[in-house]
Amino acid sequence: MKKSDKLTTNTSKNITQKAPDTIVNSIIHNPNFIICDLDGDIKNDSVVIVQSLKTKKYGFKIVYGKGKTDFLGLGNEILEQGFDDIDWVGIFEKAPRGEKYANNVDENGDIIAENQIQEKDKIKLVNDGIFIHQAESCGGGVIYFDNGKYNWIQQE
């Protein structure tokens, strides 16, 4: 990657960030990549967990089938979730299109039981998403791309 490469990371605030100067594929995450279709164009997109050699923090390098590249994390806050590093991720999988997910944490931080979540509050993924989780701390979520923006669904 050249230092001049630029990208747009679409979040709820349409944050634009430059590609990090030097990144490497993660050697602490296994697996460290998934193939999915985040944007629904029927082309394979790749999501790789990478590390910035400058910040020493981990994040995602998302390469779309049409060639566009986005980065999340690597020292930049991820989707207003209060973290900028995904070194904690233990489970990294494709969240398949068609699956339903819901934020299962209320405004007080309490976990909501599955049977308490109304059907209207569930989000059915139109395209594949990225499921990340840490079993020991029972935390994580789903990152999905919709209408040109990355979104987060909290999963405890």
CSV table of C-alpha atoms in Angstrom, one decimal:
chain,number,residue,atom,x,y,z
A,1,MET,CA,0.0,0.0,0.0
A,2,LYS,CA,1.3,3.4,-0.8
A,3,LYS,CA,1.4,6.2,1.7
A,4,SER,CA,-0.9,8.3,-0.6
A,5,ASP,CA,-3.7,5.7,-0.5
A,6,LYS,CA,-6.9,7.3,1.0
A,7,LEU,CA,-10.2,5.8,2.0
A,8,THR,CA,-13.5,6.8,3.5
A,9,THR,CA,-14.7,5.0,6.5
A,10,ASN,CA,-18.5,5.5,6.6
A,11,THR,CA,-19.9,5.6,10.0
A,12,SER,CA,-22.9,7.3,11.5
A,13,LYS,CA,-20.8,10.5,11.4
A,14,ASN,CA,-19.2,9.8,8.0
A,15,ILE,CA,-15.7,9.9,9.4
A,16,THR,CA,-12.9,10.0,6.8
A,17,GLN,CA,-9.5,8.7,7.7
A,18,LYS,CA,-6.3,8.1,5.8
A,19,ALA,CA,-4.9,4.6,5.4
A,20,PRO,CA,-2.3,3.9,8.1
A,21,ASP,CA,1.3,4.2,6.9
A,22,THR,CA,2.3,0.6,7.7
A,23,ILE,CA,0.0,-2.3,8.5
A,24,VAL,CA,0.6,-6.0,8.8
A,25,ASN,CA,-1.7,-9.0,9.0
A,26,SER,CA,-2.4,-10.0,12.6
A,27,ILE,CA,-0.5,-13.1,13.8
A,28,ILE,CA,-2.4,-13.3,17.2
A,29,HIS,CA,-5.8,-13.8,15.7
A,30,ASN,CA,-6.8,-17.2,14.2
A,31,PRO,CA,-8.5,-16.9,11.8
A,32,ASN,CA,-7.4,-13.4,10.9
A,33,PHE,CA,-9.6,-13.0,7.7
A,34,ILE,CA,-13.0,-13.8,6.4
A,35,ILE,CA,-14.6,-13.7,2.9
A,36,CYS,CA,-18.0,-12.3,2.7
A,37,ASP,CA,-20.2,-9.9,0.7
A,38,LEU,CA,-20.7,-6.8,2.9
A,39,ASP,CA,-22.1,-4.5,0.2
A,40,GLY,CA,-24.3,-7.0,-1.6
A,41,ASP,CA,-22.8,-6.7,-5.1
A,42,ILE,CA,-22.3,-10.5,-5.4
A,43,LYS,CA,-18.5,-10.0,-5.4
A,44,ASN,CA,-16.3,-11.4,-2.6
A,45,ASP,CA,-15.1,-8.9,-0.1
A,46,SER,CA,-12.3,-9.7,2.3
A,47,VAL,CA,-12.0,-8.6,5.9
A,48,VAL,CA,-8.6,-9.0,7.5
A,49,ILE,CA,-7.5,-8.3,11.0
A,50,VAL,CA,-4.4,-6.1,10.8
A,51,GLN,CA,-2.1,-4.2,13.1
A,52,SER,CA,-0.7,-0.8,12.7
A,53,LEU,CA,3.0,-0.8,13.3
A,54,LYS,CA,2.8,2.9,14.2
A,55,THR,CA,0.0,2.7,16.9
A,56,LYS,CA,0.5,-1.1,17.7
A,57,LYS,CA,-3.3,-1.3,17.6
A,58,TYR,CA,-5.4,-3.8,15.7
A,59,GLY,CA,-8.3,-3.2,13.3
A,60,PHE,CA,-10.0,-4.3,10.1
A,61,LYS,CA,-8.8,-3.9,6.6
A,62,ILE,CA,-11.9,-4.3,4.4
A,63,VAL,CA,-11.2,-4.8,0.7
A,64,TYR,CA,-14.3,-4.8,-1.5
A,65,GLY,CA,-14.6,-6.8,-4.7
A,66,LYS,CA,-14.6,-3.6,-6.7
A,67,GLY,CA,-11.3,-2.6,-5.2
A,68,LYS,CA,-12.3,0.0,-2.6
A,69,THR,CA,-10.5,-0.4,0.8
A,70,ASP,CA,-11.7,0.7,4.2
A,71,PHE,CA,-10.0,0.5,7.6
A,72,LEU,CA,-11.7,0.4,11.0
A,73,GLY,CA,-9.9,0.7,14.3
A,74,LEU,CA,-6.1,0.8,14.3
A,75,GLY,CA,-6.2,3.5,16.9
A,76,ASN,CA,-9.4,5.2,15.6
A,77,GLU,CA,-12.6,4.7,17.6
A,78,ILE,CA,-14.8,2.0,16.0
A,79,LEU,CA,-18.4,3.1,15.3
A,80,GLU,CA,-18.7,5.1,18.5
A,81,GLN,CA,-18.4,2.0,20.6
A,82,GLY,CA,-15.7,3.2,23.0
A,83,PHE,CA,-12.8,1.1,21.6
A,84,ASP,CA,-10.1,1.8,19.0
A,85,ASP,CA,-8.3,-1.6,19.1
A,86,ILE,CA,-9.6,-5.1,18.5
A,87,ASP,CA,-6.8,-7.0,20.1
A,88,TRP,CA,-9.5,-8.5,22.4
A,89,VAL,CA,-11.4,-10.3,19.7
A,90,GLY,CA,-11.5,-14.0,20.2
A,91,ILE,CA,-14.2,-14.9,17.8
A,92,PHE,CA,-14.2,-13.5,14.3
A,93,GLU,CA,-16.7,-14.8,11.8
A,94,LYS,CA,-19.0,-13.9,8.9
A,95,ALA,CA,-22.5,-12.9,10.1
A,96,PRO,CA,-24.5,-14.4,7.2
A,97,ARG,CA,-27.1,-12.3,5.3
A,98,GLY,CA,-30.6,-13.2,6.2
A,99,GLU,CA,-29.8,-13.7,9.9
A,100,LYS,CA,-31.6,-11.6,12.5
A,101,TYR,CA,-29.7,-9.7,15.2
A,102,ALA,CA,-30.8,-7.2,17.9
A,103,ASN,CA,-29.0,-5.0,20.3
A,104,ASN,CA,-29.3,-7.0,23.5
A,105,VAL,CA,-28.1,-4.4,26.0
A,106,ASP,CA,-30.4,-1.6,27.3
A,107,GLU,CA,-29.4,2.0,28.0
A,108,ASN,CA,-28.4,1.0,31.6
A,109,GLY,CA,-26.0,-1.6,30.3
A,110,ASP,CA,-28.2,-4.5,31.4
A,111,ILE,CA,-28.5,-7.6,29.2
A,112,ILE,CA,-31.9,-8.1,27.6
A,113,ALA,CA,-33.1,-11.7,27.3
A,114,GLU,CA,-33.8,-13.0,23.8
A,115,ASN,CA,-37.5,-13.5,24.7
A,116,GLN,CA,-37.8,-9.8,25.8
A,117,ILE,CA,-36.7,-8.5,22.4
A,118,GLN,CA,-39.6,-7.6,20.1
A,119,GLU,CA,-39.5,-8.8,16.5
A,120,LYS,CA,-39.7,-5.2,15.3
A,121,ASP,CA,-36.4,-4.4,17.1
A,122,LYS,CA,-34.5,-7.2,15.3
A,123,ILE,CA,-32.3,-6.3,12.3
A,124,LYS,CA,-32.3,-8.8,9.4
A,125,LEU,CA,-29.0,-8.5,7.6
A,126,VAL,CA,-29.5,-7.7,3.9
A,127,ASN,CA,-25.9,-8.5,3.3
A,128,ASP,CA,-23.2,-10.3,5.2
A,129,GLY,CA,-21.7,-8.7,8.3
A,130,ILE,CA,-18.8,-9.2,10.6
A,131,PHE,CA,-19.3,-10.9,13.9
A,132,ILE,CA,-16.7,-10.2,16.6
A,133,HIS,CA,-16.9,-11.5,20.2
A,134,GLN,CA,-14.8,-12.3,23.3
A,135,ALA,CA,-16.3,-15.3,25.1
A,136,GLU,CA,-14.6,-14.7,28.4
A,137,SER,CA,-16.0,-11.2,28.8
A,138,CYS,CA,-19.3,-12.0,27.0
A,139,GLY,CA,-19.1,-9.0,24.7
A,140,GLY,CA,-19.0,-8.2,21.1
A,141,GLY,CA,-21.2,-7.3,18.2
A,142,VAL,CA,-22.0,-7.3,14.5
A,143,ILE,CA,-20.6,-4.8,12.1
A,144,TYR,CA,-22.7,-4.4,9.0
A,145,PHE,CA,-22.8,-2.1,6.0
A,146,ASP,CA,-26.1,-0.5,5.0
A,147,ASN,CA,-26.9,2.6,2.9
A,148,GLY,CA,-23.2,3.5,2.6
A,149,LYS,CA,-22.5,3.4,6.3
A,150,TYR,CA,-21.0,0.9,8.8
A,151,ASN,CA,-23.3,0.1,11.7
A,152,TRP,CA,-23.0,-1.8,15.0
A,153,ILE,CA,-25.3,-4.2,16.7
A,154,GLN,CA,-24.3,-4.9,20.4
A,155,GLN,CA,-24.2,-8.6,21.3
A,156,GLU,CA,-23.6,-9.6,24.9
